[in-house]
XYZ file of C-alpha atoms in Angstrom:
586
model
C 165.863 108.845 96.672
C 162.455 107.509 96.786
C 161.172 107.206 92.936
C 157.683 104.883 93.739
C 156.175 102.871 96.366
C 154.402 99.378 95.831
C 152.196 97.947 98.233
C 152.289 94.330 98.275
C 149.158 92.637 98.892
C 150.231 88.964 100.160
C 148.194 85.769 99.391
C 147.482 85.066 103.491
C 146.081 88.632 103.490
C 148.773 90.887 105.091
C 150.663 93.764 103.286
C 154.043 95.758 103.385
C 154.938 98.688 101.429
C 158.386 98.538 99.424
C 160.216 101.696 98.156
C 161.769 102.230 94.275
C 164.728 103.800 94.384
C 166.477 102.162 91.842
C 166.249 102.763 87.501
C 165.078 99.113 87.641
C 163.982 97.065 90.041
C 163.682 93.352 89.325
C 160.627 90.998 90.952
C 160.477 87.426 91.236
C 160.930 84.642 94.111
C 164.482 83.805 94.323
C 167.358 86.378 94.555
C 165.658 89.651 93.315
C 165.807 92.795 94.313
C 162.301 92.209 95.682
C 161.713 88.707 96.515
C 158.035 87.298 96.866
C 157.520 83.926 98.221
C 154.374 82.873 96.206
C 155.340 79.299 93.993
C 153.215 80.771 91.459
C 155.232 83.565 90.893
C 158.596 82.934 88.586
C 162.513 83.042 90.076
C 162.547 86.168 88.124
C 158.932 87.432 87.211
C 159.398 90.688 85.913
C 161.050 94.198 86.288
C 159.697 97.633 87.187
C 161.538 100.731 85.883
C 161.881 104.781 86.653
C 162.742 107.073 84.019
C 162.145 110.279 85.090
C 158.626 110.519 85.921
C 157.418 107.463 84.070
C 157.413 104.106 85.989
C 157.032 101.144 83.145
C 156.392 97.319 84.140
C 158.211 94.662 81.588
C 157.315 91.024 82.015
C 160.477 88.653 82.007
C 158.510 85.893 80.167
C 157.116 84.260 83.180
C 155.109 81.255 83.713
C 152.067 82.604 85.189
C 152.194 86.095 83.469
C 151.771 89.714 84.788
C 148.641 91.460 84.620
C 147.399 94.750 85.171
C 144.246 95.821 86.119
C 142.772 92.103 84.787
C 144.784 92.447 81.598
C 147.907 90.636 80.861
C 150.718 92.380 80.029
C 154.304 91.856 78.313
C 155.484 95.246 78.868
C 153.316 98.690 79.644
C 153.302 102.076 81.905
C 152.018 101.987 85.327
C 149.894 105.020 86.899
C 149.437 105.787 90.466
C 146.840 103.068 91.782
C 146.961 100.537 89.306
C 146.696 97.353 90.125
C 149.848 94.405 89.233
C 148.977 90.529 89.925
C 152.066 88.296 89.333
C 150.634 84.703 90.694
C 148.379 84.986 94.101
C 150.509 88.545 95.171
C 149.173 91.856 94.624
C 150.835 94.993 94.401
C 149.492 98.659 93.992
C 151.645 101.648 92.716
C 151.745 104.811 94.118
C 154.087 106.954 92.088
C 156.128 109.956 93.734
C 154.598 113.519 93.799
C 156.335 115.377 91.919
C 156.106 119.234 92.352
C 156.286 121.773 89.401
C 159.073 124.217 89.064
C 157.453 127.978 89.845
C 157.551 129.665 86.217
C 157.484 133.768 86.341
C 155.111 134.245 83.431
C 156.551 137.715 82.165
C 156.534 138.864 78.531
C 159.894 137.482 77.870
C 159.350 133.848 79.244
C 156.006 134.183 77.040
C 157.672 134.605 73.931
C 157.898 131.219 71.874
C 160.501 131.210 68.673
C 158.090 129.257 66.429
C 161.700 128.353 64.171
C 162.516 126.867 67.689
C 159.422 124.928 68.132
C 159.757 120.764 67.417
C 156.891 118.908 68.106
C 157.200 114.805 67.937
C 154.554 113.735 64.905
C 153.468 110.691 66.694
C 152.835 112.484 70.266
C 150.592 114.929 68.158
C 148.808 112.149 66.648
C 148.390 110.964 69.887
C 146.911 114.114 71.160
C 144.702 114.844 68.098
C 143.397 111.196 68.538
C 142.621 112.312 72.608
C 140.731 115.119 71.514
C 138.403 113.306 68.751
C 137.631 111.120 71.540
C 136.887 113.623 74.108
C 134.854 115.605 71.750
C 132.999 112.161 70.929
C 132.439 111.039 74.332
C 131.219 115.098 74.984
C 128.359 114.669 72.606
C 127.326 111.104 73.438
C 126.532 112.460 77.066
C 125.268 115.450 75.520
C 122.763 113.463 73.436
C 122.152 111.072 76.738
C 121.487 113.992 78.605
C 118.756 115.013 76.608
C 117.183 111.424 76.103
C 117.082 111.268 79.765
C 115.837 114.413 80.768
C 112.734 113.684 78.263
C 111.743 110.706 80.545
C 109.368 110.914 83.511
C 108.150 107.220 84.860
C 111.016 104.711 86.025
C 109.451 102.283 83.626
C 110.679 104.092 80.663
C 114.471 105.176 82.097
C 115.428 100.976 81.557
C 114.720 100.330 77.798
C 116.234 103.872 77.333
C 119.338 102.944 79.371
C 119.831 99.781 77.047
C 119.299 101.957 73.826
C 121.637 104.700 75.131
C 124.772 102.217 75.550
C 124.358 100.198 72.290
C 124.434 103.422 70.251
C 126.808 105.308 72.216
C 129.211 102.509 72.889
C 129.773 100.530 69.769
C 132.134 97.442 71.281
C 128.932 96.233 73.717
C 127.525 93.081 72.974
C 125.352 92.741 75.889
C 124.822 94.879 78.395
C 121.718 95.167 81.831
C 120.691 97.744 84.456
C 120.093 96.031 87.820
C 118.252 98.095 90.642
C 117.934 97.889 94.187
C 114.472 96.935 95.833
C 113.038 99.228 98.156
C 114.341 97.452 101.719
C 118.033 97.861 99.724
C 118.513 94.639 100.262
C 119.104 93.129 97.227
C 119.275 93.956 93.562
C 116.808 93.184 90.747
C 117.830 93.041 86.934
C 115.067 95.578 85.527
C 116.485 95.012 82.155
C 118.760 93.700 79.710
C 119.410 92.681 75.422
C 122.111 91.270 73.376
C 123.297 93.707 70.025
C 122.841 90.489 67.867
C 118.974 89.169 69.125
C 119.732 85.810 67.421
C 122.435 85.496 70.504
C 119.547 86.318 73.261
C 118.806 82.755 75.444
C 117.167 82.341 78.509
C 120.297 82.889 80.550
C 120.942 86.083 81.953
C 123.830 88.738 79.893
C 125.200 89.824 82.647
C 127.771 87.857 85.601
C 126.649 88.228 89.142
C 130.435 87.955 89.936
C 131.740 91.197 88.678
C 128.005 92.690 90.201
C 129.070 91.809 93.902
C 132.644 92.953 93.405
C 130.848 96.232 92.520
C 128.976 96.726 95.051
C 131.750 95.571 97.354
C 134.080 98.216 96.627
C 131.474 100.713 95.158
C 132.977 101.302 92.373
C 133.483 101.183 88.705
C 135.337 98.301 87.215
C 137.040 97.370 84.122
C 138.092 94.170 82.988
C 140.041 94.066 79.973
C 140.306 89.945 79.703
C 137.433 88.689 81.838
C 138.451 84.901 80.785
C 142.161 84.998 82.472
C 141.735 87.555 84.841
C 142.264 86.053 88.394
C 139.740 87.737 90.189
C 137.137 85.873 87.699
C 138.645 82.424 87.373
C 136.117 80.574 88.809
C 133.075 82.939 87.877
C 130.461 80.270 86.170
C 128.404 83.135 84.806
C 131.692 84.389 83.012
C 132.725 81.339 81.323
C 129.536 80.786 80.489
C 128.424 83.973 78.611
C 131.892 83.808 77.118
C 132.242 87.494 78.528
C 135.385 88.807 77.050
C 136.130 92.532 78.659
C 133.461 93.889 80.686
C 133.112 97.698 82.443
C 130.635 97.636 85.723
C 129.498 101.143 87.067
C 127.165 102.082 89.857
C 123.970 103.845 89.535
C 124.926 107.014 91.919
C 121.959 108.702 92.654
C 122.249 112.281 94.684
C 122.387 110.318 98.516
C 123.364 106.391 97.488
C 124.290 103.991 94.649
C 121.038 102.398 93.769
C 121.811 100.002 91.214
C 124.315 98.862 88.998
C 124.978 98.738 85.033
C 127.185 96.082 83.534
C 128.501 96.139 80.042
C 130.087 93.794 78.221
C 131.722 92.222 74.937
C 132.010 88.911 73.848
C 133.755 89.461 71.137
C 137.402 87.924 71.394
C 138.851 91.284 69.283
C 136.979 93.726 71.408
C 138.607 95.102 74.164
C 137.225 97.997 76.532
C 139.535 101.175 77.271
C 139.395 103.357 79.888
C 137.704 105.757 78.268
C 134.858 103.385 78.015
C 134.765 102.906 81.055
C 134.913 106.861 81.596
C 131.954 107.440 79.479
C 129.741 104.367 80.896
C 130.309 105.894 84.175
C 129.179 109.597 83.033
C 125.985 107.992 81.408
C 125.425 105.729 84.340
C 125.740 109.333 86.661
C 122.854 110.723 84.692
C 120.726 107.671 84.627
C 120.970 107.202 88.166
C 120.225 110.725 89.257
C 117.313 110.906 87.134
C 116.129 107.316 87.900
C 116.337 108.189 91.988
C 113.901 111.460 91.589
C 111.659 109.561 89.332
C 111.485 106.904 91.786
C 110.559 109.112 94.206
C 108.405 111.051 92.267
C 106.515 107.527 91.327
C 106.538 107.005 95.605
C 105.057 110.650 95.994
C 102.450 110.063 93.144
C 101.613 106.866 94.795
C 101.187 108.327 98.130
C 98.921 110.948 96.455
C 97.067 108.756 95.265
C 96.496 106.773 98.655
C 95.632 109.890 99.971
C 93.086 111.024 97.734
C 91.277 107.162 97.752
C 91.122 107.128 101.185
C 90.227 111.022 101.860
C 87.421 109.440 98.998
C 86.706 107.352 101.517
C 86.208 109.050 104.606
C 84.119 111.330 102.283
C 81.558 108.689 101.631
C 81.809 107.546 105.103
C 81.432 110.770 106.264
C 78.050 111.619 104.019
C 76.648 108.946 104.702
C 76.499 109.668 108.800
C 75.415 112.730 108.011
C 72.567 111.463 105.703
C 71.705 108.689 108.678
C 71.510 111.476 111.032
C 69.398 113.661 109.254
C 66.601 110.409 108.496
C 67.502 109.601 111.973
C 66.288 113.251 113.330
C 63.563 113.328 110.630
C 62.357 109.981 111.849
C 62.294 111.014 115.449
C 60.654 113.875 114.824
C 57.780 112.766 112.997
C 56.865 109.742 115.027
C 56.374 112.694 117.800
C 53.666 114.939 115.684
C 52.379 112.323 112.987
C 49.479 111.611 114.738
C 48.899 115.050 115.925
C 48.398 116.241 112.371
C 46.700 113.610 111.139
C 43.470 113.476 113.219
C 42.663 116.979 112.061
C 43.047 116.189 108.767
C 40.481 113.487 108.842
C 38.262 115.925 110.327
C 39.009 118.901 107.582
C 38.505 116.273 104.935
C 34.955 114.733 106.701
C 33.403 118.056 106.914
C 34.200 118.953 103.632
C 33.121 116.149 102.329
C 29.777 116.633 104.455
C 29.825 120.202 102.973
C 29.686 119.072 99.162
C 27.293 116.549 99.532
C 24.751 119.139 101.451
C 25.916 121.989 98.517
C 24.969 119.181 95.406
C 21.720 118.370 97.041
C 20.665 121.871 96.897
C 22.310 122.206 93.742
C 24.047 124.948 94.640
C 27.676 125.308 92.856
C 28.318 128.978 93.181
C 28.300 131.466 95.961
C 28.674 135.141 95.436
C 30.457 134.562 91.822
C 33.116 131.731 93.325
C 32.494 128.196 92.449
C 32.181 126.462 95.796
C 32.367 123.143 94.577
C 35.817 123.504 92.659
C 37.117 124.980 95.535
C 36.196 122.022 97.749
C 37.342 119.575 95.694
C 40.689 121.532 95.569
C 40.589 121.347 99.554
C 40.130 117.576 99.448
C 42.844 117.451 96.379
C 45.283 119.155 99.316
C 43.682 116.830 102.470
C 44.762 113.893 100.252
C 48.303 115.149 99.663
C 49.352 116.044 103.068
C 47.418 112.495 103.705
C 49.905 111.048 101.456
C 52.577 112.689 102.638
C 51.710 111.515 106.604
C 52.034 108.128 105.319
C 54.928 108.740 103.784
C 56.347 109.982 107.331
C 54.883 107.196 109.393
C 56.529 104.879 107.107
C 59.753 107.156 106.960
C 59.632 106.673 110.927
C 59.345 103.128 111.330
C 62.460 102.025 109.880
C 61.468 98.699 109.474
C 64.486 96.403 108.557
C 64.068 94.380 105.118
C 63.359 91.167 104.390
C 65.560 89.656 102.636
C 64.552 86.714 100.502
C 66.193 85.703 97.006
C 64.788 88.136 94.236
C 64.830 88.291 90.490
C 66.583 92.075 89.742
C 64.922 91.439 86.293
C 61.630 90.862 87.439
C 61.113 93.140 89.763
C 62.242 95.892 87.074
C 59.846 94.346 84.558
C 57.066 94.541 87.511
C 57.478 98.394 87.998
C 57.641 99.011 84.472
C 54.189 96.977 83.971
C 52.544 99.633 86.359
C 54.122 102.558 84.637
C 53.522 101.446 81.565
C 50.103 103.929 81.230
C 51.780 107.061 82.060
C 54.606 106.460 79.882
C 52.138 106.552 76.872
C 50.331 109.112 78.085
C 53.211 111.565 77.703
C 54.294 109.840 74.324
C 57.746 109.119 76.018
C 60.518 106.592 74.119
C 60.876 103.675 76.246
C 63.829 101.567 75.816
C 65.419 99.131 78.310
C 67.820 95.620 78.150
C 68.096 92.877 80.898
C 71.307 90.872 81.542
C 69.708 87.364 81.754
C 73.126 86.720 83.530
C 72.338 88.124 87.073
C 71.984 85.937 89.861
C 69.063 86.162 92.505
C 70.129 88.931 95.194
C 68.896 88.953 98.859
C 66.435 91.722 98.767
C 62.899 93.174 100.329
C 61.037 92.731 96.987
C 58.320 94.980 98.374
C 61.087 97.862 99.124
C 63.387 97.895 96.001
C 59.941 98.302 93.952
C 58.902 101.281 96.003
C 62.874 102.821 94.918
C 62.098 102.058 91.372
C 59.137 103.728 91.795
C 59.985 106.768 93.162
C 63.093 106.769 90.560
C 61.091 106.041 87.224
C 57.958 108.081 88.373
C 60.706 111.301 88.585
C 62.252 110.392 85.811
C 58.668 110.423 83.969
C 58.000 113.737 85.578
C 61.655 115.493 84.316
C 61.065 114.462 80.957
C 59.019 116.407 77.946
C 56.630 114.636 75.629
C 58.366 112.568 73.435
C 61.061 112.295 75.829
C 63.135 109.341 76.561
C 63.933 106.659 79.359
C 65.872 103.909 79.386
C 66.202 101.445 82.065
C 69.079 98.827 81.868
C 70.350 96.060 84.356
C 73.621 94.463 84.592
C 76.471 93.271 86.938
C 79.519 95.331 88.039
C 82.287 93.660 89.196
C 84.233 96.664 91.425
C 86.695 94.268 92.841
C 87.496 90.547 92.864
C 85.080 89.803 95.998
C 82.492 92.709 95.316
C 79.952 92.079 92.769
C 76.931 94.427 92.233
C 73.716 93.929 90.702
C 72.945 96.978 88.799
C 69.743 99.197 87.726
C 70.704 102.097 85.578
C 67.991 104.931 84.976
C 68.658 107.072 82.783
C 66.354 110.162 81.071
C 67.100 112.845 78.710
C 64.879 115.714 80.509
C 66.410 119.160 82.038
C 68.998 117.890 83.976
C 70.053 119.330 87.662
C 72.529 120.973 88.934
C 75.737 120.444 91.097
C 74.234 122.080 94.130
C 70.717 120.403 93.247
C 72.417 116.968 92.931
C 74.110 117.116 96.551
C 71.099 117.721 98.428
C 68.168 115.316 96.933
C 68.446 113.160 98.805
C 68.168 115.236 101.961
C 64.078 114.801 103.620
C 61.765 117.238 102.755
C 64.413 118.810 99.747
C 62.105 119.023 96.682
C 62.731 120.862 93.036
C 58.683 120.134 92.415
C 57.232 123.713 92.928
C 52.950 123.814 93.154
C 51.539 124.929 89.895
C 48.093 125.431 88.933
C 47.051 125.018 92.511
C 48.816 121.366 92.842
C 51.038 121.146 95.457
C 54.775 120.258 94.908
C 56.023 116.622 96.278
C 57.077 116.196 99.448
C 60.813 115.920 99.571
C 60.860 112.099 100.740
C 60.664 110.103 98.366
C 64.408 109.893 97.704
C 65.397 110.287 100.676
C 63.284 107.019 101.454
C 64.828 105.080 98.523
C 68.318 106.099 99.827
C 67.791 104.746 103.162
C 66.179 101.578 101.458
C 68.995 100.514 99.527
C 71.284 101.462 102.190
C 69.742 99.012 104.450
C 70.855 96.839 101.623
C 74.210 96.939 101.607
C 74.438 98.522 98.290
C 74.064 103.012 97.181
C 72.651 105.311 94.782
C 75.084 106.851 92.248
C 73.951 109.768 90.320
C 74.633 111.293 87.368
C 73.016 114.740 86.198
C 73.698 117.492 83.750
C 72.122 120.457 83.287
C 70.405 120.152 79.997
C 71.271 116.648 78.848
C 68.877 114.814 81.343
C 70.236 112.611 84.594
C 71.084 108.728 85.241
C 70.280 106.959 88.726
C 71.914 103.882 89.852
C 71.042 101.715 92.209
C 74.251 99.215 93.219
C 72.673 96.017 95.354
C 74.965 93.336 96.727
C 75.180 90.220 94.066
C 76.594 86.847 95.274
C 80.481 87.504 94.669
C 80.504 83.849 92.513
C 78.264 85.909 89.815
C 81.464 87.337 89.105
C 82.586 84.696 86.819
C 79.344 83.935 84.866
C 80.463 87.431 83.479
C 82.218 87.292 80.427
C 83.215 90.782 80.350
C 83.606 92.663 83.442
C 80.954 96.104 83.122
C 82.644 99.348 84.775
C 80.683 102.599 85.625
C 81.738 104.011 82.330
C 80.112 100.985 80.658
C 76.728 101.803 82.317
C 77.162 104.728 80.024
C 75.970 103.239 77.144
C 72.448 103.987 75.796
C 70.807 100.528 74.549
C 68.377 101.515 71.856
C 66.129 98.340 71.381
C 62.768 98.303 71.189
C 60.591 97.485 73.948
C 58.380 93.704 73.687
C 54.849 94.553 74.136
C-alpha cells in the first residue's frame, strides 16, 4: 500500500517519482532501499518513515547533511510539498490523501464522558501557544490594515511598509520594498533601513539572489539558514550582508505581482518560522493592493492634470483667435468708413467754429434764454472726441508691425510716469512704484509699449478716488527654464470689475466709461489696442480684478532667456502680488 510519494529532482535535470510503502525507507547511494547516484550524497544518507499519517525524515549523520526547505535538519516531520536536498538531488513529498471516516452526528455520538476525557499537557500547550500566535498575527494585520488604508500617495505606502514590518515582526533586522517600473521590466528598490541605524552602509539590505528566485517562481520564500542553504551558496549579496534567515513575498496587487518585499535577520540566533512568513505575506497582500490603486490613482491624477494644462491651453489659444478676429474685422471695417466720417466732421467742427467767432463779435452769448456759446463749445468738445476716436481707428486699422530695437523696461516706465505725473497730483493719489535694476534690455517698439502704459495707468488714474493709490512695479519672471519675462505690474485700489466685465475689455469698442455731465464715455479701444500691441510682442496681458478691492494689469514682454540667471530668486505670479510701499524720488 502506497503510504507517500517523493519526486526526485536529479542533478542533470530529469525526475522520477518513487512510492513509500514501507514503515521506513532508507536513502543513500549504495545499497538502499532508494539508491541515488549523486557522490555528494552519503552510502547511507538518511531514512524516511510512515507512522500512520505522519511521514518523519531522520538524518543518518551524513557528510553533506539533509536539509529541508533551506534548513538543515537531524531529524523532523515532512508535509506534503516540502522540499528535501541531500547533496545536488532534490526530492518533494507528496503525502497520501487520506479520507475521513463518515461520523453520524446523533445525540448519542455527541455525548462526551468528561471522566473519560485525557488530553496530552504538552499537545495543549502546543495548541494554546498556536492560538496566542494566531490571535497576535490577527491584530498585527488588523493594525496594518488600518495604517494602510489611512494612506493615499504611493510616496507615503514605502516608509509605512518599512515601519509596519519592524514593529510587527520583531526578528527583522533589515528589511526593503522593491517595485516594478512602469514598462514591468525591471524592479526598483523604493525603500529600505536596518533596526540598528549604526549597521546602515552604503550597500544595499537586501540580496538580489533570493529577489530573482521570487519572481521566478512567484512566490513566497523562506529561508531558514541563508548561509548553508544550497540554493544561496554562491549568492555574493548573501555572504556579504551576513543574511542569516530571510522570508521574500510578492507584492500581489488585484491583476499582477508588482513588486517584491524581502525581510531578513542577521542575527545568528534568529530564525524565521512559517508563521512569519504567513504574516509577511498577509501584510505584503494589503500593501500591494493598496499600493496598485494608488498607483493608478497617482496615473489618473496625472492624466487629469495633463488634461486640464492642455484644455488651459487650447483655451488661450483659442481666445486669442477669437480676439485676432474680432481686431481683424474691426480693422477691416474701419479702414472702409474712416474717411467717410471724418470729412464731415471737419466740416461740423469748421462751421462751428465760424459760428462762434461771428456770435463773439456781435457779442451775442444767449439766444432765447440758451447760452449759445456753451453749447458750441460742447459741440466742438464732441467734434474733438469722435476726432480722437477716428484716429484711434485709423491707427487701430493699420496694424503696423513694431520695431523692435533694444529698450530699457525701466525707462520707458519712468518716461510714462514723468507725463502722468500732473494728473496724479491733481487727484491727490498715493504713488508708489520699485524697479528691478536687474532686467536686461528687451526687443521692443519703444513708441508702442508707452502708448500700453498709457492707456493702462491713465485707467487706472480714472478707477481710482482721491487719495487713492497706484503702484507700478517691474521685475523678471522666470515661467520656465528657457522663458523669461520682463514684467510691468499695475496695480490700483479703486472699484474693482467684475468677472463678466473682466472677460470682455479687451473686446473693441467695449467700454465701462458712461458720458456724464455731457462728456462722452471713451471709446472702447484703447485696450483692445494695447492687447494687440503686446501681442505683436510675443508677450500678454494678465489681469487681475475684484470687485471692491481695485484691479492689477500685467504686461509679460519677452526678456533674453540668459536674464534668467542674473536672478537671484526666481519671481512667480503670486510674487507680483506684493504691494511695495516706498516712496516715490521726486
Amino acid at each position: 500500500m502506497k503510504k507517500a510519494q517523493l519526486t526526485l529532482i536529479l542533478s542533470d535535470g530529469t525526475t522520477r517519482a518513487v512510492d513509500i510503502t514501507e514503515d521506513e525507507t532508507i536513502l543513500g547511494r549504495e545499497n538502499c532501499d532508494i539508491t541515488i547516484d549523486d557522490l555528494k550524497v552519503s552510502r547511507r544518507h538518511a531514512i524516511i518513515g510512515v507512522h500512520g499519517s505522519a511521514v518523519t525524515i531522520r538524518d543518518l549523520e551524513s557528510r553533506n547533511g539533509t536539509y529541508v526547505n533551506g534548513h538543515k535538519i537531524t531529524e523532523g516531520v515532512l508535509t506534503s510539498n516540502d522540499h528535501v536536498a541531500i547533496g545536488n538531488t532534490r526530492l518533494v513529498v507528496r503525502t497520501t490523501d487520506r479520507k475521513p471516516h463518515p461520523v453520524d452526528f446523533t445525540e448519542e455520538t455527541l455525548k462526551i464522558d468528561a471522566t473519560k476525557l485525557k488530553l496530552d499537557g504538552e499537545i495543549n500547550e502546543k495548541n494554546l501557544d498556536d492560538l496566542k500566535r494566531a490571535t497576535k498575527d490577527l491584530a498585527a494585520i488588523y493594525r496594518s490594515s488600518m495604517k494602510i488604508s489611512s494612506l493615499l500617495a504611493p510616496s507615503e505606502f514605502f516608509n509605512a511598509a518599512m515601519d509596519i514590518i519592524m514593529n510587527e515582526l520583531p526578528p527583522v533586522d533589515c528589511c526593503s520594498i522593491h517595485v516594478e517600473d512602469e514598462g514591468g521590466k525591471e524592479l526598483t528598490c523604493k525603500a529600505m533601513c536596518f533596526r540598528d541605524p549604526e549597521s546602515f552602509t552604503d550597500a544595499p539590505a537586501f540580496s538580489k539572489t533570493i529577489i530573482d528566485s521570487v519572481m521566478t517562481d512567484m512566490n513566497a520564500v523562506l529561508i531558514y539558514d541563508a548561509m548553508n542553504d544550497c540554493r544561496f551558496e554562491n549568492a555574493r549579496s548573501v555572504a556579504g550582508l551576513a543574511i542569516r534567515s530571510s522570508m521574500c513575498v510578492p507584492l500581489r496587487g488585484p491583476k499582477q505581482i508588482i513588486g517584491i518585499i524581502q525581510a531578513n535577520t542577521l542575527n545568528p540566533k534568529n530564525r524565521f518560522t512559517r508563521d512569519d512568513l504567513r504574516l509577511l505575506t498577509a501584510i505584503g497582500s494589503q500593501i500591494g493592493t493598496a499600493l496598485e490603486n494608488s498607483l493608478l490613482y497617482e496615473r489618473l491624477e496625472k492624466e487629469k492634470k495633463a488634461l486640464r494644462t492642455a484644455n488651459d491651453k487650447l483655451t488661450k489659444i483659442q481666445n486669442s483667435l477669437i480676439q485676432s478676429e474680432k481686431l481683424a474685422a474691426v480693422g477691416q471695417l474701419t479702414a472702409g468708413i474712416v474717411h467717410d466720417i471724418k470729412n464731415p466732421m471737419t466740416v461740423i467742427a469748421g462751421h462751428a467754429k465760424i459760428v462762434k467767432s461771428l456770435l463773439e463779435m456781435e457779442n451775442i452769448t444767449e439766444i432765447d434764454g440758451l447760452n449759445v456759446i456753451e453749447s458750441l463749445n460742447e459741440v466742438s468738445s464732441a467734434i474733438s472726441h469722435c476726432n480722437d476716436i477716428i484716429s484711434n481707428l485709423l491707427q487701430f486699422s493699420k496694424g503696423s508691425p513694431p520695431e523692435k530695437v533694444p529698450s530699457s523696461i525701466n525707462s520707458m516706465v519712468k518716461s510714462v510716469l514723468d507725463f502722468l505725473r500732473h494728473e496724479l497730483r491733481k487727484k491727490m493719489i498715493a504713488f508708489e512704484s520699485d524697479f528691478d535694476p536687474s532686467i536686461p534690455d528687451v526687443q521692443t517698439d519703444a513708441n508702442q509699449i508707452k502708448q500700453v502704459l498709457l492707456n493702462i495707468i491713465i485707467n487706472a488714474i480714472q478707477a481710482v478716488h482721491e487719495h487713492g493709490k497706484i503702484s507700478v512695479i517691474t521685475t523678471l519672471i522666470q515661467e520656465s527654464e528657457d522663458v523669461v519675462f520682463a514684467a510691468i505690474r499695475v496695480r490700483d485700489d479703486g472699484q474693482g470689475m467684475s468677472e463678466e466685465v473682466r472677460k470682455k475689455i479687451f473686446d473693441p469698442f467695449f467700454t465701462t466709461k458712461e458720458a456724464a455731465s455731457g462728456k462722452c464715455g471713451g471709446s472702447g479701444l484703447g485696450l483692445s489696442m494695447s492687447y494687440g500691441i503686446v501681442e505683436s510682442h510675443g508677450g500678454r496681458i494678465d489681469v487681475w480684478s475684484e470687485q471692491g478691492k481695485g484691479s492689477e494689469f500685467t504686461i509679460l514682454l519677452p526678456a533674453p532667456s540668459e536674464a534668467g540667471q542674473y536672478y537671484a530668486t526666481t519671481s512667480t505670479v503670486t510674487d507680483l502680488r506684493k504691494i511695495f510701499r516706498k516712496p516715490v524720488n521726486e
